[in-house]
Short mmCIF file of C-alpha atoms in Angstrom, two decimals:
data_model
loop_
_atom_site.label_atom_id
_atom_site.label_comp_id
_atom_site.label_asym_id
_atom_site.label_seq_id
_atom_site.Cartn_x
_atom_site.Cartn_y
_atom_site.Cartn_z
CA MET I 1 -20.68 -34.80 -55.90
CA SER I 2 -19.42 -31.92 -54.26
CA PHE I 3 -21.50 -32.39 -51.03
CA ILE I 4 -20.12 -35.91 -50.67
CA GLU I 5 -16.45 -34.50 -50.85
CA PRO I 6 -16.36 -33.14 -47.09
CA SER I 7 -17.60 -36.07 -45.57
CA ASN I 8 -15.08 -37.91 -47.47
CA ASP I 9 -12.52 -35.81 -46.09
CA SER I 10 -13.58 -36.43 -42.45
CA SER I 11 -14.14 -40.28 -42.87
CA ASP I 12 -10.54 -40.50 -44.63
CA SER I 13 -9.37 -43.21 -42.12
CA GLY I 14 -6.15 -43.83 -44.23
CA ASN I 15 -4.21 -40.65 -42.71
CA TYR I 16 -6.49 -38.40 -40.83
CA GLU I 17 -5.14 -35.75 -38.62
CA GLU I 18 -5.35 -35.91 -34.93
CA TRP I 19 -7.70 -32.80 -33.88
CA ILE I 20 -5.48 -31.74 -31.00
CA PRO I 21 -2.03 -31.40 -32.49
CA THR I 22 -3.97 -29.80 -35.61
CA PHE I 23 -5.46 -27.22 -33.47
CA CYS I 24 -2.42 -26.40 -31.61
CA SER I 25 0.01 -25.96 -34.65
CA ARG I 26 -2.77 -23.54 -36.25
CA PHE I 27 -1.49 -20.12 -37.00
CA GLY I 28 -1.99 -17.65 -34.14
CA HIS I 29 -2.60 -20.82 -31.67
CA GLU I 30 1.17 -20.55 -30.55
CA TYR I 31 -0.04 -20.22 -26.71
CA PHE I 32 -1.82 -23.40 -26.54
CA CYS I 33 -0.24 -26.39 -25.23
CA GLN I 34 -1.21 -30.10 -26.06
CA VAL I 35 -3.63 -31.63 -23.40
CA PRO I 36 -3.18 -35.41 -23.29
CA THR I 37 -5.82 -37.36 -24.40
CA ASP I 38 -6.19 -39.14 -21.03
CA PHE I 39 -6.52 -35.97 -19.16
CA ILE I 40 -9.66 -35.33 -21.59
CA GLU I 41 -10.80 -38.85 -21.29
CA ASP I 42 -11.07 -38.66 -17.36
CA ASP I 43 -14.77 -37.48 -16.65
CA PHE I 44 -13.64 -36.08 -13.30
CA ASN I 45 -11.55 -33.34 -15.25
CA LEU I 46 -14.58 -32.35 -17.23
CA THR I 47 -16.90 -31.55 -14.25
CA GLY I 48 -19.21 -28.81 -15.12
CA LEU I 49 -18.32 -28.29 -18.50
CA SER I 50 -21.17 -29.75 -20.06
CA GLN I 51 -23.09 -26.74 -19.18
CA GLU I 52 -20.65 -24.37 -20.46
CA VAL I 53 -20.55 -25.23 -24.51
CA ALA I 54 -23.30 -26.29 -26.83
CA TYR I 55 -23.11 -29.82 -28.38
CA TYR I 56 -21.07 -31.00 -25.35
CA ARG I 57 -20.92 -34.58 -26.53
CA LYS I 58 -20.25 -34.18 -30.02
CA ALA I 59 -17.49 -31.62 -29.42
CA LEU I 60 -15.70 -34.05 -27.04
CA ASP I 61 -15.82 -36.66 -29.74
CA THR I 62 -14.33 -33.98 -32.34
CA ILE I 63 -11.53 -33.43 -29.77
CA LEU I 64 -10.99 -37.03 -29.18
CA ASP I 65 -10.98 -37.97 -32.72
CA LEU I 66 -14.29 -40.20 -32.23
CA GLU I 67 -16.44 -38.58 -34.61
CA SER I 68 -15.42 -40.18 -37.86
CA THR I 69 -16.98 -43.40 -37.07
CA SER I 70 -20.48 -41.94 -36.09
CA ASP I 71 -20.28 -39.93 -39.09
CA GLU I 72 -19.68 -42.95 -41.29
CA GLU I 73 -22.52 -44.61 -39.47
CA GLU I 74 -24.81 -41.40 -40.26
CA GLU I 75 -23.66 -41.51 -43.66
CA LYS I 76 -24.79 -44.96 -44.24
CA ASN I 77 -28.25 -44.45 -42.55
CA ASP I 78 -29.50 -42.19 -44.63
CA ALA I 79 -27.13 -42.58 -48.14
CA SER I 80 -30.08 -41.26 -50.21
CA SER I 81 -30.02 -37.97 -48.31
CA ASN I 82 -30.97 -35.07 -50.30
CA SER I 83 -28.65 -31.94 -50.46
CA LYS I 84 -30.82 -29.92 -47.85
CA LYS I 85 -30.20 -32.37 -45.23
CA ASP I 86 -26.38 -32.60 -46.24
CA ASN I 87 -26.28 -28.79 -45.96
CA ASP I 88 -27.71 -29.04 -42.47
CA ALA I 89 -24.90 -31.58 -41.63
CA HIS I 90 -22.34 -29.03 -42.94
CA VAL I 91 -23.57 -26.21 -40.52
CA THR I 92 -23.91 -28.32 -37.56
CA ARG I 93 -20.16 -29.52 -38.18
CA SER I 94 -19.15 -26.08 -37.94
CA ILE I 95 -20.84 -25.34 -35.04
CA VAL I 96 -19.57 -28.36 -33.39
CA GLU I 97 -16.03 -27.49 -34.71
CA HIS I 98 -16.55 -24.08 -32.89
CA SER I 99 -17.93 -25.61 -29.36
CA ALA I 100 -14.96 -28.10 -29.84
CA GLU I 101 -12.68 -25.37 -29.88
CA GLN I 102 -14.15 -23.72 -26.62
CA LEU I 103 -14.42 -26.97 -24.89
CA TYR I 104 -10.69 -27.50 -25.76
CA GLY I 105 -9.82 -23.99 -24.38
CA LEU I 106 -11.72 -24.57 -21.29
CA ILE I 107 -10.13 -27.90 -20.53
CA HIS I 108 -6.68 -26.34 -21.41
CA ALA I 109 -7.37 -23.68 -18.85
CA ARG I 110 -7.83 -26.53 -16.17
CA PHE I 111 -5.05 -28.97 -17.52
CA ILE I 112 -2.46 -25.97 -17.22
CA LEU I 113 -2.78 -25.97 -13.51
CA THR I 114 -1.92 -29.59 -13.10
CA LYS I 115 1.82 -30.53 -12.71
CA ALA I 116 2.19 -31.86 -16.05
CA GLY I 117 0.39 -28.76 -17.45
CA LEU I 118 2.54 -26.58 -15.69
CA GLN I 119 5.40 -28.64 -17.10
CA ALA I 120 4.31 -28.39 -20.85
CA MET I 121 3.75 -24.58 -20.11
CA ALA I 122 7.17 -24.08 -18.62
CA GLU I 123 8.94 -25.62 -21.64
CA LYS I 124 6.88 -23.03 -23.86
CA PHE I 125 7.98 -20.36 -21.16
CA ASP I 126 11.44 -21.26 -21.90
CA ARG I 127 11.36 -21.39 -25.65
CA LYS I 128 9.93 -17.47 -25.26
CA GLU I 129 6.77 -18.78 -27.13
CA PHE I 130 4.48 -16.36 -25.10
CA GLY I 131 6.87 -13.31 -26.21
CA THR I 132 8.81 -11.39 -24.21
CA CYS I 133 8.30 -8.13 -21.86
CA PRO I 134 8.09 -5.13 -24.04
CA ARG I 135 9.27 -2.84 -21.10
CA TYR I 136 12.97 -1.95 -21.68
CA HIS I 137 14.18 -2.49 -17.90
CA CYS I 138 12.58 -6.06 -17.87
CA GLY I 139 15.56 -7.28 -20.30
CA SER I 140 13.12 -9.26 -22.54
CA ILE I 141 11.85 -11.50 -19.79
CA GLN I 142 9.33 -13.96 -21.10
CA LEU I 143 5.78 -13.47 -20.39
CA LEU I 144 3.00 -15.73 -19.16
CA PRO I 145 -0.46 -15.90 -20.65
CA CYS I 146 -3.05 -14.83 -18.53
CA GLY I 147 -7.04 -14.47 -18.65
CA LEU I 148 -9.00 -11.63 -16.70
CA SER I 149 -12.01 -13.83 -16.58
CA ASP I 150 -12.91 -17.45 -16.24
CA THR I 151 -15.95 -17.17 -18.36
CA LEU I 152 -16.06 -17.23 -22.15
CA GLY I 153 -16.73 -14.30 -24.16
CA LYS I 154 -15.51 -11.77 -21.58
CA GLN I 155 -11.78 -10.61 -22.21
CA THR I 156 -9.14 -11.66 -24.70
CA VAL I 157 -5.75 -13.05 -23.23
CA ARG I 158 -3.35 -10.78 -21.60
CA LEU I 159 0.39 -11.45 -20.84
CA TYR I 160 1.74 -11.23 -17.40
CA CYS I 161 5.34 -10.17 -16.91
CA PRO I 162 6.64 -11.68 -13.75
CA SER I 163 9.55 -9.09 -13.69
CA CYS I 164 7.60 -5.68 -13.63
CA GLN I 165 4.50 -7.47 -12.52
CA ASP I 166 2.38 -5.87 -15.02
CA LEU I 167 -0.08 -6.97 -17.70
CA TYR I 168 0.47 -6.35 -21.39
CA ILE I 169 -1.50 -7.07 -24.46
CA PRO I 170 -0.18 -9.38 -27.13
CA GLN I 171 2.27 -7.82 -29.71
CA SER I 172 0.90 -9.93 -32.62
CA SER I 173 -2.39 -9.02 -33.82
CA ARG I 174 -3.26 -12.79 -34.42
CA HIS I 175 -3.19 -13.37 -30.59
CA LEU I 176 -5.57 -10.25 -29.88
CA SER I 177 -8.66 -12.15 -30.50
CA LEU I 178 -7.84 -15.48 -28.39
CA GLU I 179 -10.16 -16.14 -25.31
CA GLY I 180 -8.84 -15.02 -22.22
CA ALA I 181 -10.59 -18.07 -20.31
CA TYR I 182 -8.45 -20.72 -22.16
CA TRP I 183 -5.89 -19.85 -19.65
CA GLY I 184 -7.56 -18.82 -16.96
CA THR I 185 -7.07 -16.04 -14.29
CA SER I 186 -5.09 -18.38 -11.89
CA PHE I 187 -2.41 -19.66 -14.40
CA PRO I 188 0.33 -17.05 -13.65
CA GLY I 189 -0.18 -17.25 -9.92
CA VAL I 190 -0.19 -21.01 -9.54
CA PHE I 191 2.81 -21.01 -12.18
CA LEU I 192 4.74 -18.38 -10.13
CA LYS I 193 4.24 -20.52 -7.04
CA HIS I 194 5.08 -23.84 -8.77
CA PHE I 195 8.45 -22.73 -10.19
CA LYS I 196 9.92 -20.58 -7.46
CA GLU I 197 13.11 -20.13 -8.93
CA LEU I 198 11.49 -17.79 -11.27
CA GLU I 199 10.31 -15.55 -8.42
CA ASP I 200 13.77 -15.74 -6.81
CA TYR I 201 15.40 -14.56 -9.94
CA VAL I 202 13.35 -11.68 -10.62
CA GLU I 203 13.81 -10.52 -6.87
CA LYS I 204 17.67 -10.58 -7.68
CA LYS I 205 17.42 -8.84 -10.79
CA ASN I 206 18.32 -5.04 -10.66
CA LYS I 207 15.34 -3.01 -10.35
CA GLU I 208 16.19 -0.31 -12.92
CA THR I 209 13.46 2.54 -13.56
CA TYR I 210 13.67 5.19 -16.14
CA GLU I 211 13.13 8.84 -15.15
CA LEU I 212 12.52 11.34 -18.01
CA LYS I 213 14.98 14.37 -18.39
CA ILE I 214 15.21 17.33 -20.25
CA PHE I 215 18.90 18.07 -21.09
CA GLY I 216 19.88 16.34 -18.22
CA PHE I 217 17.65 18.00 -15.56
CA SER I 218 15.05 15.88 -13.87
CA ILE I 219 11.47 17.51 -14.15
CA ALA I 220 9.73 18.69 -10.85
CA LYS I 221 6.99 16.82 -9.43
CA GLU I 222 4.83 19.81 -9.56
CA ALA I 223 4.84 20.00 -13.22
CA ILE I 224 2.00 18.68 -15.18
CA CYS I 225 4.35 16.24 -17.17
CA GLY I 226 6.32 15.84 -14.00
CA PRO I 227 7.17 12.22 -12.49
CA ARG I 228 4.03 10.89 -11.07
CA MET I 229 4.16 7.14 -11.84
CA GLN I 230 7.55 6.24 -10.24
CA TRP I 231 5.48 4.21 -7.42
CA LEU I 232 4.65 1.73 -10.22
CA ARG I 233 8.03 0.44 -10.52
CA GLN I 234 9.34 1.40 -7.05
CA TYR I 235 10.61 -1.33 -4.63
CA PRO I 236 11.38 -0.55 -1.04
CA LYS I 237 15.16 0.43 -0.61
CA THR I 238 15.92 1.86 2.68
CA ASP I 239 15.17 0.47 6.05
CA GLU I 240 12.43 2.97 6.64
CA GLU I 241 10.90 1.96 3.47
CA TRP I 242 11.21 -1.76 4.40
CA GLU I 243 9.31 -1.13 7.64
CA GLU I 244 6.64 0.70 5.62
CA PHE I 245 6.64 -2.32 3.61
CA LYS I 246 5.95 -4.65 6.47
CA LYS I 247 3.03 -2.50 7.44
CA CYS I 248 1.60 -3.24 4.24
CA GLU I 249 1.15 -6.40 4.94
CA PHE I 250 -2.77 -6.80 5.23
CA GLU I 251 -3.77 -3.29 4.28
CA ILE I 252 -2.46 0.19 3.41
CA PRO I 253 -1.81 1.72 6.84
CA LYS I 254 -3.90 4.91 6.69
CA GLU I 255 -2.21 6.39 9.56
CA LEU I 256 1.35 6.66 7.59
CA LEU I 257 -0.39 9.14 5.43
CA GLU I 258 -2.02 11.43 8.29
CA ASP I 259 1.49 12.47 10.01
CA ASN I 260 1.86 15.30 7.78
CA PRO I 261 0.08 18.36 9.20
CA GLY I 262 -1.58 21.14 7.62
CA SER I 263 -4.88 21.45 5.54
CA GLN I 264 -6.06 18.59 7.34
CA SER I 265 -9.49 18.93 6.23
CA SER I 266 -9.25 19.13 2.61
CA ASP I 267 -6.90 16.37 2.75
CA ASP I 268 -9.34 14.14 4.58
CA ASN I 269 -11.81 14.95 1.85
CA ASN I 270 -9.69 14.01 -0.87
CA MET I 271 -8.57 10.65 0.98
CA SER I 272 -11.84 9.52 1.31
CA SER I 273 -12.71 10.20 -2.08
CA THR I 274 -9.73 8.07 -3.54
CA VAL I 275 -10.52 5.46 -1.13
CA THR I 276 -14.31 5.24 -2.26
CA ASN I 277 -13.46 5.24 -5.92
CA MET L 1 26.48 27.86 -56.39
CA SER L 2 29.98 27.17 -55.20
CA ILE L 3 31.24 23.79 -55.93
CA PRO L 4 33.06 22.49 -52.93
CA GLU L 5 36.39 21.72 -52.67
CA GLU L 6 36.00 18.09 -51.99
CA SER L 7 34.38 17.54 -55.36
CA VAL L 8 37.80 18.03 -57.09
CA GLU L 9 39.14 14.57 -55.82
CA THR L 10 35.96 12.59 -56.39
CA THR L 11 36.25 13.32 -60.17
CA GLU L 12 39.02 10.81 -60.53
CA GLN L 13 36.83 8.03 -61.85
CA PRO L 14 34.70 9.25 -64.70
CA ASP L 15 33.05 6.05 -64.90
CA VAL L 16 29.34 6.98 -66.07
CA VAL L 17 27.49 4.28 -63.95
CA MET L 18 23.76 4.96 -63.66
CA ALA L 19 24.04 6.87 -60.70
CA ASP L 20 21.52 5.46 -58.63
CA ALA L 21 17.62 5.22 -58.50
CA LEU L 22 17.81 7.86 -55.72
CA VAL L 23 18.20 10.55 -58.51
CA VAL L 24 15.40 10.07 -60.40
CA ASN L 25 16.20 12.44 -63.14
CA ASP L 26 16.61 10.72 -66.47
CA GLN L 27 14.56 13.46 -68.51
CA ASP L 28 17.73 14.87 -70.20
CA ASP L 29 15.32 17.63 -72.01
CA GLY L 30 15.42 20.23 -68.95
CA SER L 31 18.25 20.97 -66.58
CA ASP L 32 16.04 21.09 -63.61
CA SER L 33 12.74 19.58 -64.19
CA GLY L 34 11.27 20.29 -61.00
CA GLU L 35 8.21 17.96 -61.22
CA TYR L 36 10.23 14.69 -61.95
CA VAL L 37 13.04 15.34 -59.15
CA GLU L 38 12.09 13.31 -55.81
CA TYR L 39 13.38 14.98 -52.96
CA TRP L 40 16.15 13.29 -50.75
CA ILE L 41 14.00 13.93 -47.91
CA ASP L 42 11.13 12.36 -49.20
CA LEU L 43 12.54 9.61 -50.29
CA PHE L 44 14.15 8.89 -46.94
CA LEU L 45 10.88 9.58 -45.14
CA GLY L 46 9.18 7.03 -47.68
CA LYS L 47 11.33 4.36 -46.73
CA LYS L 48 9.95 1.30 -44.91
CA GLY L 49 11.19 1.90 -41.20
CA HIS L 50 11.45 5.32 -41.45
CA GLU L 51 7.90 6.17 -40.06
CA TYR L 52 9.01 7.86 -36.77
CA PHE L 53 11.08 10.75 -38.58
CA CYS L 54 9.21 13.85 -39.41
CA ASP L 55 10.41 16.27 -42.58
CA ILE L 56 12.63 18.63 -41.74
CA ASP L 57 12.43 22.38 -43.30
CA THR L 58 15.15 23.03 -45.94
CA GLU L 59 15.60 26.39 -44.33
CA TYR L 60 16.57 24.77 -41.03
CA ILE L 61 18.79 22.33 -42.59
CA THR L 62 20.44 25.07 -44.37
CA ASP L 63 20.89 27.46 -41.53
CA ARG L 64 24.42 26.87 -40.48
CA PHE L 65 23.65 28.27 -36.86
CA ASN L 66 21.58 25.00 -36.29
CA LEU L 67 24.47 22.82 -37.58
CA ILE L 68 26.98 23.69 -35.15
CA ASN L 69 29.09 21.20 -33.78
CA LEU L 70 27.79 18.63 -36.27
CA GLN L 71 30.62 19.19 -38.74
CA LYS L 72 32.82 16.91 -37.24
CA THR L 73 30.19 13.68 -37.24
CA VAL L 74 30.47 13.02 -41.24
CA SER L 75 33.34 13.62 -43.90
CA LYS L 76 32.56 15.85 -46.59
CA PHE L 77 30.13 17.88 -44.46
CA THR L 78 29.13 20.30 -47.14
CA THR L 79 28.51 17.82 -49.87
CA VAL L 80 26.34 16.03 -47.22
CA VAL L 81 24.15 19.02 -46.59
CA GLN L 82 23.80 19.90 -50.22
CA TYR L 83 22.89 16.37 -50.96
CA MET L 84 20.38 16.23 -48.45
CA VAL L 85 18.65 19.67 -49.66
CA ASP L 86 19.03 18.42 -53.27
CA ASP L 87 21.49 21.15 -54.12
CA LEU L 88 24.41 19.37 -55.29
CA GLU L 89 24.97 19.35 -59.04
CA GLU L 90 24.01 16.43 -61.35
CA GLY L 91 27.71 16.30 -62.41
CA ILE L 92 29.17 15.61 -59.03
CA ILE L 93 26.86 12.70 -58.16
CA GLU L 94 27.33 11.14 -61.73
CA SER L 95 31.22 11.24 -61.27
CA MET L 96 30.88 9.51 -57.93
CA SER L 97 32.02 5.79 -57.76
CA PRO L 98 29.23 3.49 -56.52
CA ALA L 99 30.94 2.98 -53.04
CA ARG L 100 31.57 6.91 -52.59
CA LEU L 101 27.67 7.26 -53.33
CA GLU L 102 26.52 4.64 -50.79
CA GLN L 103 28.99 6.45 -48.38
CA LEU L 104 27.45 9.53 -49.02
CA GLU L 105 24.19 8.12 -48.61
CA THR L 106 24.64 6.85 -45.24
CA ASP L 107 26.55 10.10 -43.95
CA THR L 108 23.42 12.00 -45.16
CA ARG L 109 21.16 9.44 -43.18
CA LYS L 110 23.38 10.06 -40.01
CA LEU L 111 23.42 13.70 -40.52
CA TYR L 112 19.46 13.93 -41.00
CA GLY L 113 18.81 11.96 -38.15
CA LEU L 114 21.31 14.29 -35.76
CA ILE L 115 19.65 17.31 -37.28
CA HIS L 116 16.14 15.64 -36.69
CA ALA L 117 17.06 15.24 -33.05
CA ARG L 118 17.45 19.11 -32.92
CA TYR L 119 14.65 19.98 -35.14
CA ILE L 120 12.01 17.97 -33.11
CA ILE L 121 12.43 19.91 -30.11
CA THR L 122 11.83 23.35 -31.81
CA ALA L 123 8.76 24.84 -31.96
CA LYS L 124 8.01 24.04 -35.60
CA GLY L 125 9.23 20.40 -35.01
CA LEU L 126 7.28 19.52 -32.15
CA GLN L 127 4.26 20.80 -33.82
CA LYS L 128 4.76 18.07 -36.45
CA MET L 129 5.54 15.64 -34.13
CA LEU L 130 2.15 16.57 -32.29
CA GLN L 131 0.57 15.39 -35.58
CA LYS L 132 2.49 12.21 -35.57
CA TYR L 133 1.69 11.44 -31.86
CA LYS L 134 -1.94 12.16 -32.80
CA ALA L 135 -1.85 9.73 -35.70
CA ALA L 136 0.07 7.32 -33.29
CA ASP L 137 2.79 6.88 -35.77
CA PHE L 138 5.14 5.74 -32.84
CA GLY L 139 2.79 3.12 -31.65
CA ARG L 140 0.89 2.55 -28.81
CA CYS L 141 1.60 1.21 -25.27
CA PRO L 142 1.32 -2.42 -24.86
CA ARG L 143 0.35 -2.05 -21.07
CA TYR L 144 -2.79 -3.20 -20.53
CA HIS L 145 -3.77 -0.33 -18.07
CA CYS L 146 -2.69 2.35 -20.15
CA ASN L 147 -5.44 1.96 -22.85
CA HIS L 148 -3.47 2.34 -25.78
CA GLN L 149 -1.69 5.47 -24.86
CA PRO L 150 0.30 6.74 -28.13
CA LEU L 151 3.81 6.63 -27.47
CA LEU L 152 6.80 9.00 -28.08
CA PRO L 153 10.39 8.17 -29.37
CA VAL L 154 13.46 8.74 -27.19
CA GLY L 155 16.75 8.10 -27.07
CA LEU L 156 18.97 7.26 -24.10
CA HIS L 157 21.91 8.81 -25.50
CA ASP L 158 22.50 12.03 -27.30
CA ILE L 159 25.74 10.68 -29.03
CA PRO L 160 25.06 8.29 -32.08
CA GLY L 161 26.14 4.56 -32.29
CA ILE L 162 25.19 3.63 -28.53
CA ASP L 163 21.73 2.71 -28.15
CA CYS L 164 18.77 2.38 -30.39
CA VAL L 165 15.47 4.27 -30.07
CA LYS L 166 13.34 3.71 -27.17
CA LEU L 167 9.55 4.22 -26.80
CA TYR L 168 8.35 6.61 -23.64
CA CYS L 169 4.84 6.13 -22.46
CA PRO L 170 3.43 9.30 -21.07
CA SER L 171 0.70 7.41 -19.26
CA CYS L 172 2.66 4.89 -17.35
CA GLU L 173 6.02 6.99 -17.67
CA ASP L 174 8.02 3.87 -18.85
CA LEU L 175 10.04 2.83 -21.33
CA TYR L 176 9.18 0.06 -23.93
CA ASN L 177 11.05 -1.47 -26.83
CA PRO L 178 9.67 -0.76 -30.40
CA LYS L 179 7.34 -3.68 -31.37
CA SER L 180 8.94 -3.79 -35.06
CA SER L 181 12.67 -4.85 -35.35
CA ARG L 182 13.15 -2.32 -38.13
CA HIS L 183 12.24 0.32 -35.63
CA SER L 184 14.29 -0.83 -32.94
CA ALA L 185 17.33 -0.73 -35.35
CA ILE L 186 17.09 3.13 -35.48
CA ASP L 187 19.71 5.21 -33.49
CA GLY L 188 18.26 6.78 -30.40
CA ALA L 189 20.42 9.86 -30.81
CA TYR L 190 18.19 10.65 -33.83
CA PHE L 191 15.24 11.56 -31.31
CA GLY L 192 17.54 12.70 -28.31
CA THR L 193 16.97 12.12 -24.62
CA SER L 194 15.01 15.44 -24.30
CA PHE L 195 12.28 15.05 -26.82
CA PRO L 196 9.52 13.50 -24.63
CA GLY L 197 10.03 16.10 -21.84
CA MET L 198 10.23 19.01 -24.18
CA PHE L 199 7.04 17.78 -26.05
CA LEU L 200 5.11 17.52 -22.83
CA GLN L 201 6.30 20.81 -21.89
CA GLY L 202 5.03 22.18 -25.16
CA PHE L 203 1.77 20.53 -24.96
CA PRO L 204 0.58 19.87 -21.39
CA GLU L 205 -2.73 19.03 -22.50
CA MET L 206 -1.22 16.17 -24.35
CA CYS L 207 -0.22 14.62 -20.96
CA PRO L 208 -2.67 11.71 -20.07
CA LYS L 209 -4.10 11.21 -16.49
CA HIS L 210 -2.17 8.62 -15.27
CA PRO L 211 -4.12 4.99 -14.55
CA THR L 212 -4.15 3.73 -11.03
CA LYS L 213 -5.46 0.10 -11.63
CA ARG L 214 -3.16 -2.51 -10.86
CA TYR L 215 -3.24 -6.20 -11.72
CA VAL L 216 -2.22 -8.64 -8.90
CA PRO L 217 -1.89 -12.26 -9.81
CA LYS L 218 -4.52 -14.37 -8.49
CA VAL L 219 -5.02 -18.19 -7.56
CA PHE L 220 -8.67 -18.90 -7.76
CA GLY L 221 -9.85 -15.50 -6.76
CA PHE L 222 -7.13 -14.87 -3.88
CA ASP L 223 -4.26 -12.43 -4.49
CA LEU L 224 -0.74 -13.79 -4.29
CA HIS L 225 0.29 -12.51 -0.77
CA LYS L 226 3.88 -11.21 -1.94
CA GLN L 227 2.76 -9.44 -5.02
CA ALA L 228 -0.37 -7.68 -3.40
CA GLN L 229 1.78 -6.56 -0.46
CA LEU L 230 4.07 -4.78 -2.77
CA THR L 231 1.17 -3.39 -4.61
CA ARG L 232 -0.20 -2.23 -1.38
CA TRP L 233 3.12 -0.34 -0.65
CA GLN L 234 3.32 0.92 -4.00
CA GLU L 235 -0.27 2.37 -3.68
CA LEU L 236 0.89 3.93 -0.39
CA GLN L 237 3.74 5.71 -2.15
CA ARG L 238 1.60 7.13 -4.63
CA LEU L 239 -0.89 8.22 -2.21
CA LYS L 240 1.68 9.96 -0.22
CA LEU L 241 2.74 11.74 -3.47
CA GLU L 242 -0.84 12.69 -4.30
CA LYS L 243 -1.20 14.01 -0.59
CA LEU L 244 1.94 16.01 -1.19
CA LEU L 245 0.42 17.14 -4.51
CA ILE L 246 -2.65 18.39 -3.44
CA THR L 247 -1.20 20.34 -0.37
CA LYS L 248 0.52 22.31 -2.98
CA GLY L 249 -2.32 23.04 -4.71
CA ILE L 250 -2.33 21.01 -7.87
CA ASN L 251 -5.51 19.95 -9.43
CA LEU L 252 -5.10 16.14 -10.12
CA ASN L 253 -8.57 15.96 -11.84
CA GLU L 254 -6.67 17.51 -15.11
CA SER L 255 -4.22 16.14 -17.34
CA GLY L 256 -1.14 14.89 -15.71
CA GLY L 257 -3.53 13.82 -12.69
CA TYR L 258 -4.85 10.43 -11.76
CA GLN L 259 -7.37 8.26 -13.15
CA PHE L 260 -9.64 6.72 -10.70
#
């Protein structure tokens, strides 16, 4: 009897749960938004995904809640199935479930770049569902999820802060194992370009930075623990710096580094080593 | 054993309320049953959310020189110090009203924090904090490029009651909020503004190499122009600093240098 029960569960047509809302509301899946079924049903949106995941067809059916009928048919066809066969079906079901998650993730990465997707993500962003920036001077601005690779199994999800333009690891351990490709590498960029007001807001924000001091005294640059990362949070302020900034439009202007005479040869060596590395 | 003057006024209420669970000394056989007494400092350090504190030597607390200028921060200073080092007579604690005892407990915590800020920049205190730093008791940097660098607690003010504790990352030299809300409620003055600086001066080998990798948001593989331009300019500033440091003969391949 116990073998029939799980199949009963899935073919329970009375009040079966839809796959997408269930998946998105699962613990640790707070970063996902719900992809509408008509987006998934449009084959054009799924171009190329059939090669990315195993059991593509079945996975797609699972996402769209079309599996229950086919399952029932199978069940009827071999009603006299032995336990071994049932066990196999159980195994494939869990594999299919896994590929359904992967497929949904990859569709999700495409969907959030569309207008409707960006809107859905913006709502989540406003509700701070992706967390806030842990950096003190960012004043808990909301973060954006971001992948470092568009292929499965390379990198887990990271969070991009539009204020300090840096990348953070999710605070909660339940988000640490989420696949980065489910959000994709382009999402923060497209989001920033779509919602211009966010960039404007960040630009107007005051750009405070922290300097470590000992009893109120600054530490010398030459000291080992001296300030050596100030550039990371630096913004052009003076006219000269803005001039410099303009020259950085397409590349780092090397000539600006060579105006300082003295120990030219050693500097050149060091310069080339930094560039090559 | 001189009983402080303040104790006289507190004896007005002789209600023998079972003092508190704090003083676990319900063995009425021995007058001072050493093994059964739980020290105040140990109890304090064992509390949830107090993971950032290290234990202060009793000798340090009892040396009045170390407590200069702290007298005004709490009322009944002598009692508080005695309570902290478990030197307060049983009878005095028992004769206190629950409200008074609660006040004493808060005062003791505050004073402990303020002494803590002084203690952790002494040689012994730095050594204890080094152990905690190595065990990453203060958490790790959430910044992706910092590679889980252990953090150091720091206050933004040396006066209590202004701001809570922040965490300093020696790798990106930036300030972060503690991950857990029970840590973000601790007063920053209990660690002081100078602690990370003193720590890194004391243990320069603990200063990591600074990461130079950056992240620029991309759209289908192409960098966003504005962000990329800023990154290039910032990199230029770094190269300038690097050049300056090299002309001064500083080896940037050691700790405190750059990671390429």
